[in-house]
Coordinates of C-alpha atoms in Angstrom, one line a residue:
M1 CA -46.3 21.4 -10.5
K2 CA -45.1 18.3 -12.9
H3 CA -41.8 19.9 -13.4
L4 CA -41.3 20.7 -9.8
F5 CA -42.2 17.0 -8.8
F6 CA -39.8 15.3 -11.7
L7 CA -37.0 18.0 -10.2
A8 CA -37.5 17.1 -6.9
I9 CA -36.6 13.4 -7.8
L10 CA -33.7 14.5 -9.9
I11 CA -32.6 16.4 -6.6
T12 CA -33.1 13.2 -4.5
F13 CA -31.4 11.4 -6.8
F14 CA -28.4 13.8 -6.9
L15 CA -28.3 13.8 -2.9
S16 CA -28.7 10.1 -2.7
T17 CA -26.0 9.1 -5.2
N18 CA -23.1 11.7 -4.0
A19 CA -23.9 10.9 -0.6
Q20 CA -21.4 9.7 2.2
T21 CA -22.3 5.9 3.0
F22 CA -19.4 5.2 5.1
K23 CA -15.5 5.6 6.3
Y24 CA -12.8 3.8 7.0
A25 CA -9.1 4.0 7.8
F26 CA -6.6 2.3 5.2
V27 CA -3.1 2.2 7.9
T28 CA -0.4 0.2 6.3
D29 CA 3.5 -0.5 7.0
T30 CA 4.0 0.5 10.6
H31 CA 6.8 -1.1 11.3
V32 CA 7.0 -1.2 14.6
G33 CA 10.1 -2.1 15.8
T34 CA 11.7 0.8 13.9
A35 CA 13.1 4.0 15.1
T36 CA 9.8 5.6 14.9
G37 CA 7.4 3.3 14.0
E38 CA 6.3 2.8 17.5
E39 CA 5.5 7.1 18.1
D40 CA 4.1 7.4 15.0
L41 CA 1.2 4.3 15.3
R42 CA 0.8 5.5 18.8
R43 CA -0.1 9.3 17.6
T44 CA -2.4 7.3 14.8
V45 CA -4.3 5.5 17.0
K46 CA -5.2 8.8 18.9
D47 CA -6.0 10.8 15.8
I48 CA -8.3 7.6 14.3
N49 CA -10.0 7.2 17.7
K50 CA -10.8 11.5 17.9
Q51 CA -13.0 10.8 14.3
D52 CA -16.5 9.5 15.2
D53 CA -17.4 9.0 11.7
L54 CA -15.1 5.8 10.8
D55 CA -16.4 2.5 11.1
F56 CA -13.5 0.4 11.3
I57 CA -9.4 0.4 10.4
L58 CA -7.8 -1.7 8.1
V59 CA -3.9 -2.3 8.5
T60 CA -2.8 -4.0 5.5
G61 CA 1.1 -5.6 6.8
D62 CA 4.4 -4.9 7.6
V63 CA 3.0 -3.9 10.9
T64 CA 6.5 -4.8 12.4
E65 CA 9.9 -4.6 11.6
M66 CA 11.2 -7.9 11.9
G67 CA 8.3 -10.0 13.2
T68 CA 9.6 -10.5 16.9
T69 CA 7.3 -11.5 19.6
Q70 CA 8.2 -8.4 21.5
E71 CA 7.4 -6.0 18.1
I72 CA 3.9 -8.0 17.8
Q73 CA 2.7 -7.5 20.9
R74 CA 4.2 -4.0 21.2
A75 CA 2.0 -3.4 18.1
K76 CA -0.7 -5.5 19.5
D77 CA -1.5 -3.6 22.5
I78 CA -1.2 -0.3 20.9
L79 CA -3.5 -0.8 18.1
G80 CA -5.9 -2.4 20.9
K81 CA -6.1 0.8 22.1
L82 CA -8.4 1.9 18.9
K83 CA -12.0 2.2 19.9
K84 CA -13.9 0.8 16.4
P85 CA -13.0 -2.8 14.9
C86 CA -10.0 -3.4 13.5
Y87 CA -8.7 -5.8 10.8
V88 CA -5.2 -6.7 10.4
I89 CA -2.6 -8.9 8.1
P90 CA 0.6 -9.3 8.3
G91 CA 3.4 -8.3 5.1
N92 CA 6.9 -9.8 4.4
H93 CA 8.5 -8.0 7.4
D94 CA 6.3 -9.6 10.0
T95 CA 6.6 -12.5 8.0
G96 CA 10.4 -13.3 6.6
W97 CA 12.3 -12.8 9.8
S98 CA 9.3 -13.9 11.9
E99 CA 11.0 -15.9 14.8
S100 CA 7.7 -17.9 15.6
G101 CA 6.6 -19.0 11.6
G102 CA 3.8 -16.6 12.1
V103 CA 2.3 -18.6 15.2
D104 CA 2.9 -15.3 17.4
F105 CA 0.9 -13.5 14.5
I106 CA -1.8 -15.3 13.9
K107 CA -2.3 -15.4 17.9
A108 CA -1.7 -11.9 18.5
F109 CA -4.1 -10.5 15.6
D110 CA -6.6 -13.6 15.4
G111 CA -5.4 -14.9 12.1
D112 CA -3.9 -14.0 8.8
K113 CA -6.3 -13.6 7.0
F114 CA -9.9 -12.1 7.5
T115 CA -13.4 -11.2 5.5
F116 CA -16.3 -9.2 6.6
D117 CA -19.4 -7.6 4.8
H118 CA -20.3 -4.1 5.8
N119 CA -23.0 -1.9 4.2
G120 CA -23.4 -4.2 1.4
Y121 CA -19.6 -4.6 0.6
R122 CA -17.5 -7.5 1.3
F123 CA -13.8 -7.5 2.0
I124 CA -11.4 -10.2 1.8
A125 CA -8.0 -9.9 2.9
C126 CA -5.1 -12.5 2.5
A127 CA -1.7 -12.9 4.0
S128 CA 1.4 -12.2 2.0
G129 CA 4.9 -13.3 2.5
P130 CA 7.3 -14.9 1.7
Y131 CA 7.6 -17.1 5.4
V132 CA 11.2 -17.6 6.8
R133 CA 13.1 -17.1 3.9
M134 CA 13.8 -14.3 1.3
S135 CA 12.2 -14.8 -1.5
D136 CA 9.3 -13.1 -4.0
G137 CA 6.1 -12.2 -2.3
H138 CA 3.3 -14.7 -2.1
I139 CA 0.0 -15.0 -1.2
P140 CA 0.4 -18.4 0.8
R141 CA -1.1 -21.7 -0.3
D142 CA -3.3 -21.7 2.6
A143 CA -4.9 -18.6 1.5
I144 CA -5.8 -19.0 -1.8
V145 CA -7.3 -22.0 -0.6
W146 CA -9.7 -20.1 1.6
L147 CA -10.1 -17.8 -0.5
D148 CA -11.7 -20.2 -3.2
E149 CA -14.1 -21.1 -0.2
I150 CA -14.9 -17.5 0.6
L151 CA -15.5 -16.4 -3.4
K152 CA -17.4 -20.0 -3.6
N153 CA -20.3 -18.5 -1.2
T154 CA -20.0 -15.2 -3.0
P155 CA -22.7 -13.9 -4.9
D156 CA -21.9 -12.7 -8.3
T157 CA -23.2 -9.2 -7.7
L158 CA -21.6 -8.8 -4.1
P159 CA -19.1 -6.1 -4.6
I160 CA -15.5 -7.1 -3.3
V161 CA -12.9 -4.6 -1.7
F162 CA -9.5 -7.2 -1.8
I163 CA -6.8 -6.2 0.6
N164 CA -3.6 -7.8 0.5
H165 CA 0.3 -6.5 1.5
Y166 CA 1.5 -6.4 -1.7
P167 CA 0.5 -5.2 -4.8
L168 CA -1.4 -7.4 -7.2
D169 CA 1.7 -7.6 -10.0
N170 CA 3.9 -10.0 -10.5
G171 CA 6.0 -8.3 -6.7
L172 CA 4.3 -11.3 -5.9
D173 CA 4.8 -14.7 -7.7
N174 CA 1.7 -16.2 -7.9
W175 CA -0.1 -12.2 -8.5
Y176 CA -1.8 -14.6 -11.3
E177 CA -3.7 -16.8 -8.9
A178 CA -5.5 -14.0 -7.1
I179 CA -6.0 -11.9 -10.2
D180 CA -7.4 -15.0 -12.0
R181 CA -10.0 -15.7 -9.2
L182 CA -10.9 -12.2 -8.1
R183 CA -12.0 -11.1 -11.9
K184 CA -14.9 -13.6 -12.2
Y185 CA -16.7 -11.7 -9.5
N186 CA -17.6 -8.1 -9.0
V187 CA -14.5 -6.4 -7.5
K188 CA -14.6 -2.9 -7.4
Y189 CA -11.1 -2.0 -6.2
A190 CA -8.1 -3.6 -4.2
I191 CA -5.9 -1.7 -2.1
C192 CA -2.0 -2.9 -0.4
G193 CA 0.9 -1.3 1.1
H194 CA 4.7 -2.5 0.6
G195 CA 5.5 0.3 -1.2
H196 CA 5.6 3.3 1.5
N197 CA 3.7 5.3 -1.4
N198 CA 0.3 6.9 -1.8
Q199 CA -0.4 5.3 -5.6
A200 CA -2.7 4.5 -8.1
F201 CA -2.9 0.8 -9.9
D202 CA -4.7 -1.2 -12.6
F203 CA -4.2 -4.7 -11.6
E204 CA -5.6 -6.1 -14.9
G205 CA -8.4 -4.4 -14.7
I206 CA -8.8 -4.0 -11.5
S207 CA -8.6 -0.7 -9.7
G208 CA -5.9 -0.7 -7.2
T209 CA -4.4 2.0 -4.9
M210 CA -1.3 1.4 -2.6
G211 CA -1.2 3.5 0.4
R212 CA 1.5 5.7 2.1
S213 CA 3.3 4.3 4.9
N214 CA 2.4 5.4 8.4
L215 CA 6.2 6.4 9.0
R216 CA 7.2 9.8 9.2
A217 CA 10.0 9.4 7.3
K218 CA 11.9 12.8 6.8
D219 CA 8.2 14.8 7.8
L220 CA 7.7 15.4 11.4
V221 CA 4.5 13.2 11.8
G222 CA 3.6 10.2 10.7
G223 CA 0.2 9.6 8.5
Y224 CA -2.4 7.2 6.9
N225 CA -5.5 7.7 4.4
I226 CA -8.7 8.1 5.3
V227 CA -11.3 6.0 2.6
T228 CA -14.7 7.7 1.7
M229 CA -16.9 5.3 0.4
R230 CA -20.2 6.9 -1.7
Q231 CA -22.5 4.7 -3.8
D232 CA -20.9 6.2 -7.1
S233 CA -17.2 6.1 -5.9
V234 CA -14.6 5.8 -3.6
L235 CA -12.1 8.6 -2.6
F236 CA -8.8 8.5 -1.0
A237 CA -7.2 11.4 1.0
V238 CA -4.0 11.7 3.3
K239 CA -4.7 12.3 7.2
K240 CA -1.9 13.1 9.3
P241 CA -2.3 13.3 13.1
A242 CA -3.2 16.5 14.7
L243 CA -3.8 17.8 11.0
E244 CA -6.9 18.9 8.8
I245 CA -7.6 15.9 6.2
E246 CA -6.0 16.7 3.0
T247 CA -7.9 17.3 -0.5
P248 CA -8.4 13.5 -1.9
W249 CA -5.6 12.0 -4.2
R250 CA -8.0 9.1 -5.7
K251 CA -11.0 8.9 -7.1
I252 CA -12.1 5.5 -8.2
N253 CA -15.6 5.5 -10.0
L254 CA -17.9 2.7 -8.5
K255 CA -20.4 2.8 -10.9
T256 CA -18.4 1.7 -14.0
T257 CA -18.2 -2.2 -14.6
L258 CA -15.6 -2.7 -16.8
P259 CA -16.3 -6.0 -18.9
P260 CA -13.2 -8.4 -18.5
P261 CA -10.0 -6.8 -20.2
P262 CA -9.5 -8.2 -23.8
L263 CA -5.8 -8.0 -23.1
K264 CA -4.0 -11.3 -22.8
Y265 CA -1.2 -10.8 -19.7
A266 CA 1.5 -12.1 -19.3
R267 CA 1.3 -15.2 -17.3
P268 CA 4.5 -18.1 -16.2
S269 CA 5.8 -19.8 -19.1
Y270 CA 6.7 -23.7 -18.7
I271 CA 8.5 -24.2 -22.3
L272 CA 11.6 -24.2 -20.4
N273 CA 10.2 -27.9 -20.4
E274 CA 9.6 -28.5 -23.6
I275 CA 13.8 -28.3 -23.9
Y276 CA 14.5 -30.9 -22.0
P277 CA 11.7 -33.6 -22.3
N278 CA 14.0 -36.1 -21.0
V279 CA 13.1 -34.7 -17.0
E280 CA 9.6 -35.7 -16.2
Q281 CA 7.4 -35.2 -12.8
A282 CA 6.9 -38.7 -11.9
W283 CA 4.2 -37.8 -9.6
T284 CA 3.5 -34.5 -7.9
Y285 CA 1.5 -33.9 -4.7
H286 CA 0.1 -30.5 -3.9
A287 CA -0.4 -29.6 0.1
P288 CA -2.9 -27.2 1.0
A289 CA -0.4 -25.1 2.5
N290 CA 3.4 -23.5 2.3
V291 CA 6.3 -25.9 2.3
V292 CA 9.2 -24.1 2.9
L293 CA 11.8 -26.6 3.8
T294 CA 13.2 -29.9 2.1
P295 CA 11.5 -33.1 2.6
A296 CA 13.2 -36.3 3.7
A297 CA 12.9 -39.7 2.1
N298 CA 14.5 -43.2 2.7
D299 CA 13.8 -46.3 0.3
S300 CA 9.9 -45.9 0.5
L301 CA 9.0 -43.0 2.1
V302 CA 8.9 -39.4 1.4
V303 CA 8.3 -36.8 5.0
F304 CA 7.8 -33.3 5.2
G305 CA 5.9 -30.5 6.8
N306 CA 3.6 -27.7 6.1
S307 CA 2.6 -24.1 7.1
I308 CA -0.5 -25.3 8.9
G309 CA 1.6 -27.2 11.1
E310 CA 0.7 -30.9 9.5
V311 CA 3.6 -33.5 9.1
V312 CA 2.7 -35.5 5.8
A313 CA 4.0 -39.0 4.3
L314 CA 4.3 -39.8 1.0
S315 CA 5.1 -43.1 -1.1
L316 CA 8.0 -42.5 -3.1
V317 CA 6.7 -44.3 -5.7
D318 CA 4.1 -42.9 -6.3
G319 CA 3.6 -39.9 -4.2
S320 CA 0.0 -41.3 -2.5
K321 CA 0.0 -40.1 1.0
K322 CA 0.3 -43.1 3.6
W323 CA 0.4 -40.6 6.6
T324 CA -0.4 -37.6 8.4
F325 CA 0.5 -35.8 11.9
K326 CA -0.9 -32.8 12.9
T327 CA 0.9 -30.1 15.1
K328 CA -0.3 -27.1 16.4
G329 CA 2.1 -24.6 14.8
A330 CA 3.5 -24.1 10.7
I331 CA 6.3 -26.0 10.2
Y332 CA 9.5 -24.7 8.5
S333 CA 12.0 -27.5 10.3
S334 CA 13.5 -29.6 7.2
P335 CA 12.6 -33.2 9.0
A336 CA 15.7 -35.4 9.3
M337 CA 15.4 -39.1 9.4
A338 CA 17.7 -42.1 11.1
D339 CA 16.8 -45.7 12.7
G340 CA 13.4 -45.6 11.8
I341 CA 12.7 -42.1 13.4
V342 CA 12.2 -39.0 11.5
V343 CA 12.5 -35.3 13.7
L344 CA 11.5 -32.4 13.4
G345 CA 10.6 -28.8 14.9
S346 CA 7.5 -26.7 14.7
G347 CA 6.6 -23.4 15.4
D348 CA 4.1 -24.8 18.4
G349 CA 7.5 -24.8 20.5
C350 CA 8.2 -28.3 20.2
I351 CA 10.4 -30.6 18.6
Y352 CA 8.7 -34.1 17.2
A353 CA 10.0 -37.4 16.9
L354 CA 7.4 -39.6 15.1
E355 CA 8.0 -43.1 13.5
V356 CA 8.7 -43.3 9.9
N357 CA 6.7 -46.1 9.0
T358 CA 3.2 -45.0 10.4
G359 CA 3.5 -41.4 11.9
K360 CA 3.1 -42.3 15.5
Q361 CA 4.4 -39.8 17.9
I362 CA 7.6 -41.0 19.7
W363 CA 8.5 -38.4 21.7
K364 CA 8.1 -34.7 21.9
F365 CA 10.3 -32.4 23.5
K366 CA 9.0 -28.9 24.5
A367 CA 11.3 -25.9 24.0
K368 CA 10.5 -22.1 25.3
A369 CA 9.7 -21.0 21.8
A370 CA 8.9 -21.7 18.4
V371 CA 11.7 -24.1 16.5
L372 CA 11.8 -23.3 13.0
G373 CA 15.6 -25.1 12.9
T374 CA 16.3 -28.0 11.3
P375 CA 17.6 -30.6 12.8
V376 CA 20.8 -32.8 11.9
I377 CA 21.1 -36.7 13.5
E378 CA 24.4 -38.2 14.0
K379 CA 25.4 -41.4 16.4
N380 CA 21.9 -41.5 18.0
V381 CA 21.8 -37.8 18.6
V382 CA 19.7 -35.1 17.2
Y383 CA 21.3 -31.7 16.8
I384 CA 18.4 -28.6 16.5
G385 CA 18.0 -25.2 17.6
G386 CA 15.2 -23.0 18.5
S387 CA 14.1 -19.2 18.7
D388 CA 14.5 -19.5 22.4
H389 CA 18.4 -18.6 21.9
Q390 CA 18.8 -22.1 22.5
F391 CA 20.6 -25.0 20.5
R392 CA 20.5 -28.6 21.4
A393 CA 21.4 -32.2 21.6
I394 CA 18.9 -34.6 22.3
D395 CA 18.6 -38.5 22.8
L396 CA 17.3 -39.9 19.5
E397 CA 15.3 -42.7 20.6
T398 CA 14.1 -41.0 24.5
G399 CA 14.3 -37.2 23.5
D400 CA 15.7 -36.5 26.6
Q401 CA 18.1 -33.9 26.4
I402 CA 21.8 -34.2 26.7
W403 CA 23.2 -30.6 26.5
S404 CA 21.7 -26.8 25.6
F405 CA 23.6 -24.2 24.7
K406 CA 21.6 -20.8 26.0
D407 CA 24.2 -18.0 24.7
V408 CA 22.7 -17.4 21.2
E409 CA 21.8 -14.0 20.1
G410 CA 18.8 -14.4 17.6
T411 CA 16.4 -16.9 16.0
I412 CA 18.1 -20.5 14.2
V413 CA 16.4 -20.7 11.3
G414 CA 19.0 -22.7 9.3
K415 CA 20.6 -26.3 9.1
P416 CA 24.0 -26.7 11.4
L417 CA 27.0 -28.1 10.1
L418 CA 28.5 -31.4 11.9
Y419 CA 32.6 -30.9 11.6
E420 CA 35.7 -32.2 13.0
D421 CA 33.4 -32.7 16.9
K422 CA 31.9 -29.1 16.3
V423 CA 28.6 -28.0 15.6
I424 CA 28.5 -24.6 13.4
F425 CA 25.3 -22.7 12.4
G426 CA 24.2 -19.2 12.2
S427 CA 21.0 -17.0 13.2
W428 CA 19.3 -13.8 12.6
G429 CA 21.6 -12.5 15.8
R430 CA 24.5 -11.5 13.7
H431 CA 26.4 -14.5 14.6
L432 CA 27.8 -17.7 13.0
Y433 CA 28.7 -20.3 16.2
A434 CA 30.8 -23.4 16.9
I435 CA 30.3 -25.2 19.9
N436 CA 32.1 -28.3 21.1
Q437 CA 29.5 -31.3 19.9
N438 CA 30.2 -33.3 23.2
N439 CA 29.1 -30.7 25.5
G440 CA 28.2 -27.6 23.8
D441 CA 30.5 -25.6 25.5
L442 CA 31.1 -22.7 22.9
L443 CA 34.3 -22.6 20.6
W444 CA 34.2 -19.3 18.6
K445 CA 31.5 -17.1 17.1
W446 CA 32.4 -14.9 14.2
N447 CA 30.3 -12.2 12.8
N448 CA 30.6 -10.5 9.1
G449 CA 31.3 -6.8 10.5
H450 CA 27.8 -6.0 10.0
A451 CA 25.4 -4.2 13.3
N452 CA 22.2 -4.9 10.9
R453 CA 21.2 -8.4 12.0
M454 CA 19.9 -8.4 8.3
F455 CA 23.2 -9.3 7.3
S456 CA 23.1 -12.3 9.6
P457 CA 24.8 -15.6 8.4
A458 CA 21.5 -17.3 9.2
M459 CA 20.0 -19.3 6.0
C460 CA 23.4 -20.8 4.4
T461 CA 24.1 -24.0 5.4
P462 CA 27.9 -23.8 6.3
V463 CA 30.5 -26.4 4.3
A464 CA 33.7 -27.0 5.3
H465 CA 36.7 -28.6 4.1
K466 CA 40.4 -29.3 5.5
G467 CA 39.8 -26.8 8.6
I468 CA 38.1 -24.3 6.3
V469 CA 34.5 -23.1 7.3
Y470 CA 32.5 -21.4 4.1
V471 CA 29.6 -19.6 4.8
A472 CA 27.6 -16.8 3.1
A473 CA 25.6 -14.6 4.3
P474 CA 23.1 -11.7 3.3
D475 CA 26.1 -9.3 2.7
R476 CA 26.6 -10.9 -0.5
V477 CA 29.9 -11.8 0.2
L478 CA 31.8 -15.7 0.6
S479 CA 34.0 -15.8 3.5
A480 CA 36.3 -18.5 4.7
I481 CA 36.9 -19.1 7.9
D482 CA 39.7 -21.0 10.5
A483 CA 37.4 -24.3 12.2
N484 CA 39.2 -24.2 14.6
K485 CA 40.2 -20.3 16.1
G486 CA 37.0 -18.8 14.4
T487 CA 39.0 -16.2 12.6
T488 CA 38.4 -15.0 9.3
L489 CA 40.7 -15.8 6.8
W490 CA 39.0 -14.1 3.3
R491 CA 36.0 -12.7 2.0
N492 CA 35.8 -12.5 -1.7
K493 CA 32.8 -10.3 -2.8
E494 CA 33.3 -10.3 -6.4
A495 CA 30.7 -12.4 -7.7
T496 CA 27.6 -11.3 -5.4
V497 CA 27.0 -15.2 -4.1
R498 CA 23.8 -14.3 -1.6
E499 CA 23.3 -17.6 1.2
S500 CA 22.9 -20.0 -1.5
I501 CA 26.3 -22.2 -1.2
G502 CA 27.4 -25.8 -2.1
I503 CA 30.7 -27.7 -2.0
S504 CA 31.8 -30.3 -4.4
E505 CA 31.9 -34.2 -4.1
D506 CA 35.7 -34.4 -3.4
G507 CA 35.9 -30.7 -1.2
S508 CA 37.9 -29.3 -3.7
M509 CA 35.4 -26.4 -4.9
I510 CA 33.1 -24.2 -3.5
F511 CA 30.0 -23.0 -5.8
G512 CA 27.7 -20.2 -5.2
K513 CA 24.9 -18.8 -7.2
T514 CA 24.8 -15.2 -7.8
M515 CA 21.6 -12.8 -7.7
N516 CA 22.1 -12.6 -11.4
D517 CA 21.8 -15.7 -14.3
E518 CA 26.0 -17.0 -12.8
V519 CA 27.3 -20.2 -11.0
V520 CA 30.5 -19.5 -9.7
A521 CA 33.1 -22.0 -8.5
Y522 CA 35.9 -21.3 -5.9
K523 CA 39.1 -23.3 -5.2
T524 CA 38.8 -24.4 -1.1
Q525 CA 41.9 -22.8 0.1
S526 CA 43.6 -20.7 3.2
T527 CA 43.7 -17.6 0.9
D528 CA 41.3 -16.0 -1.3
P529 CA 41.5 -17.8 -4.5
R530 CA 39.2 -15.4 -6.2
V531 CA 36.5 -16.9 -9.0
A532 CA 37.8 -20.2 -10.6
W533 CA 35.4 -20.1 -13.2
R534 CA 31.8 -18.6 -13.8
L535 CA 28.8 -20.1 -15.6
N536 CA 26.0 -18.1 -16.7
M537 CA 22.7 -20.1 -16.5
S538 CA 20.7 -17.5 -17.3
F539 CA 18.3 -17.9 -14.6
G540 CA 17.7 -14.2 -13.9
Y541 CA 17.4 -12.0 -11.1
E542 CA 18.2 -14.5 -7.8
H543 CA 17.9 -14.4 -4.0
V544 CA 16.4 -17.5 -2.6
P545 CA 18.4 -19.7 -0.3
S546 CA 18.5 -22.7 -1.9
M547 CA 21.4 -24.6 -1.4
L548 CA 23.9 -25.9 -4.1
I549 CA 24.3 -29.8 -4.1
A550 CA 26.5 -32.1 -6.3
K551 CA 26.2 -35.6 -6.4
D552 CA 27.0 -38.3 -9.4
K553 CA 29.2 -35.6 -10.6
Q554 CA 26.7 -33.1 -10.9
V555 CA 25.3 -30.0 -9.0
F556 CA 21.4 -29.5 -8.7
F557 CA 19.6 -26.1 -7.3
G558 CA 16.8 -24.6 -7.6
T559 CA 15.4 -20.7 -8.0
K560 CA 13.1 -18.1 -7.0
N561 CA 10.8 -18.9 -10.0
G562 CA 10.6 -22.5 -10.0
V563 CA 13.1 -23.7 -11.7
V564 CA 15.5 -26.8 -10.7
Y565 CA 18.9 -26.6 -12.6
A566 CA 21.5 -29.2 -12.9
F567 CA 25.1 -28.4 -14.4
D568 CA 28.2 -30.5 -15.0
P569 CA 30.8 -28.7 -12.8
A570 CA 33.5 -30.3 -14.7
L571 CA 32.4 -29.9 -18.0
R572 CA 30.9 -26.4 -17.2
K573 CA 27.5 -26.5 -18.8
L574 CA 24.0 -26.6 -18.3
V575 CA 22.6 -30.6 -18.0
W576 CA 18.7 -30.0 -17.5
A577 CA 16.6 -27.7 -16.6
H578 CA 12.5 -28.3 -15.3
K579 CA 10.5 -25.4 -13.9
I580 CA 7.9 -26.5 -11.4
D581 CA 5.8 -24.1 -10.6
N582 CA 6.4 -20.2 -10.1
S583 CA 7.5 -20.0 -6.8
M584 CA 10.7 -20.5 -4.5
V585 CA 12.4 -23.9 -5.1
N586 CA 13.7 -25.6 -1.4
T587 CA 17.1 -26.8 -1.4
V588 CA 16.4 -30.3 -3.4
N589 CA 17.0 -33.4 -1.9
V590 CA 19.1 -35.2 -4.6
L591 CA 18.6 -38.7 -4.1
S592 CA 21.1 -39.8 -7.2
K593 CA 21.4 -37.7 -11.0
N594 CA 18.5 -39.2 -12.2
A595 CA 16.1 -38.7 -9.0
V596 CA 15.7 -35.7 -7.8
L597 CA 12.9 -34.6 -4.6
V598 CA 11.8 -31.2 -4.4
A599 CA 9.5 -28.5 -2.6
T600 CA 8.5 -25.5 -3.6
M601 CA 6.7 -22.8 -1.4
D602 CA 3.3 -23.2 -3.1
G603 CA 3.1 -26.3 -1.6
V604 CA 4.3 -28.9 -4.4
V605 CA 6.4 -31.8 -3.5
T606 CA 7.5 -33.8 -6.8
L607 CA 9.9 -36.2 -7.8
L608 CA 11.6 -35.7 -10.8
K609 CA 12.5 -38.6 -12.7
I610 CA 15.5 -38.0 -15.5
K611 CA 16.1 -40.4 -18.2

C-alpha cells in the first residue's frame, strides 16, 4: 500500500511536469504590401481562429513591407479579425521607410512595445529600428528607458520571455544593452523574426528562437509557429494554414537555470579615442529617445528634436538644458534657424516655428500627413517637404503658405538643395525633383532607372557646381545631372558610394563614402571623371546616409558604429577619429575644424572639441 502511494505521487508528478500549461501563436515577417503578404496573413488569421487552445498571438515585426499608412491599416484590419488577444511590435521594414516616422504604427497597434503577464510568465517586447534611415538594427533609446522601468518592477524570480524583431546579436548595434539588462533577471528564452527561417540561437547564455516568415516564399502556403509552454519546457512547431501541426523542431528546457556565463563577450571598443586624445567631448547630453537628425546651432544654443516628439534646446557652452517643446509625433526633421526662429517638422503632421531663445511657438502649419523632411531657409522663406506628397514654400514670419508643389511621388525625408533659383530634392518615390524656387512649378524630374522605390534618391542631400547636380542613391552609383535640363550627364559605379556624398569648399571635388573602408573623390565636370583618388580610412562595412561636410580645409563625416572622422583632402590623410557610442552618427554640424556638433541614433548629442 505504501509503495502504491509513492507510485501515485510519482505518476502525479510526472503528469504535472509534462502537462501542457498554455499555447500561443508566434507569427513574424508578414510583409503586407508584398505580392502574397496580405493573402498569406489572411490565411494565417483564419487558421489561428480555428484553434480554440491558443491563448494569444505574438507578431514580432516586419508586419508591412514599407511601413506606409495604407499597408499598416491593411495589416491592422486583417489582424483585427483575430478572436484572441494579439500583441504586435514593428520591425525594420515598418520603421526604416515609414512615411509617418512610426506614428501610424503606434496609433494602429496602440504602441510599439508591450508587456503583459500570463500564467506566471512576464512577456516583454521592444520595438526595433532603424527609423527613417538605413542603418544597423537598433532597439530605440526610449524602449531601453522603458525596459529599465519594466525590469525594475519585475521580481527577480518571475520568469521572463523577451520578444524583439532582430536577434539579440550584433545585427543590433545595441544588442548588449538588452542582454546585459536581461541577464540579471529570470529570462527563460527570447524570440525574434527578421531572418525568415526557423533557427535556434544562444544569445550569450539566453536561449533564442527565430521564427519563420509567414510568407509562402516558394511554397504553396505560408506558415507560423505554435509555441507550447509546459512546466518543464517550451516547444516550437510549424503550423501551415489548413494543414496539421508539424513535429516540434525546437525544445528549450525551462527547468535549467544557468549561472551567468563565465565568458567575456565582445563589447564595442573605445580604444580609438586613446589614439586621438586631442579630441574630447566638451559636453554630452543623452536624450530619452532616438535623435535621427542634425542639430542646429547658433552662437549660444543647440536645438534638435527626438523620436518621442520633444524639441530640446541646450547651451552650446556646457550642454545644459534651456527649454523644451512638445509635439505630438516623432521628429526626424533637422531644424533650421534664421532671424531668431527655428523651424522643423513633426510626425504629427505639423511644421513648427519656435522662438530660438525661449521655445515659444510662433506659428504652426498643419500639413496633411507627417512632416519628416528637413527645412532650408533662405530670404525669409522656409522650403520643406512632407509625407502628404507636397513640397512647400512658407513665409518664415507668418507661417503662411506661399506655394505648394503637389505632385510628389512617395515620402520626402531628406534635405533640399537651393541652387540657381531651383529647389532640388528627392523622395521615396523614385524621383529627384527640380522645382521653380519662386512659384513651385515643376522644372524637371529625374530617376536612376530603378522601378523599385527602395533605390530612390531620398536620403542623399544633392550638391551642385557649375550647372551640374550630383546625387547618390541606394543603387550605389554617383550620378551627375544637368541642372537646367534634368538629363543624366554620367553615372559612375566603380566605388560603391551609397547615399553619402559631399562637395569641397571650392566646388572642385565631390567626396563619397563607400560601403567598405574608403572615401573617394571625383572632379566636378560634365563627363565621367572616374575616381580621382581613394583614401582608406578603415571604418569597415558602412551603409548609413551621413553626408560629408567640408569646412576649414578638412572633411567630416560619421559612420554606423558611432565614429566621427576628419580627413585632410589635400594631403589625403586621416586627421582624427572619435567614437561616441555604437549607433549611427547623423550628418554632423561642423561649427569649425575645432568644434563639431554630433548626434547619434541612440540619442547622444555632444560637442566635440579638437585641440
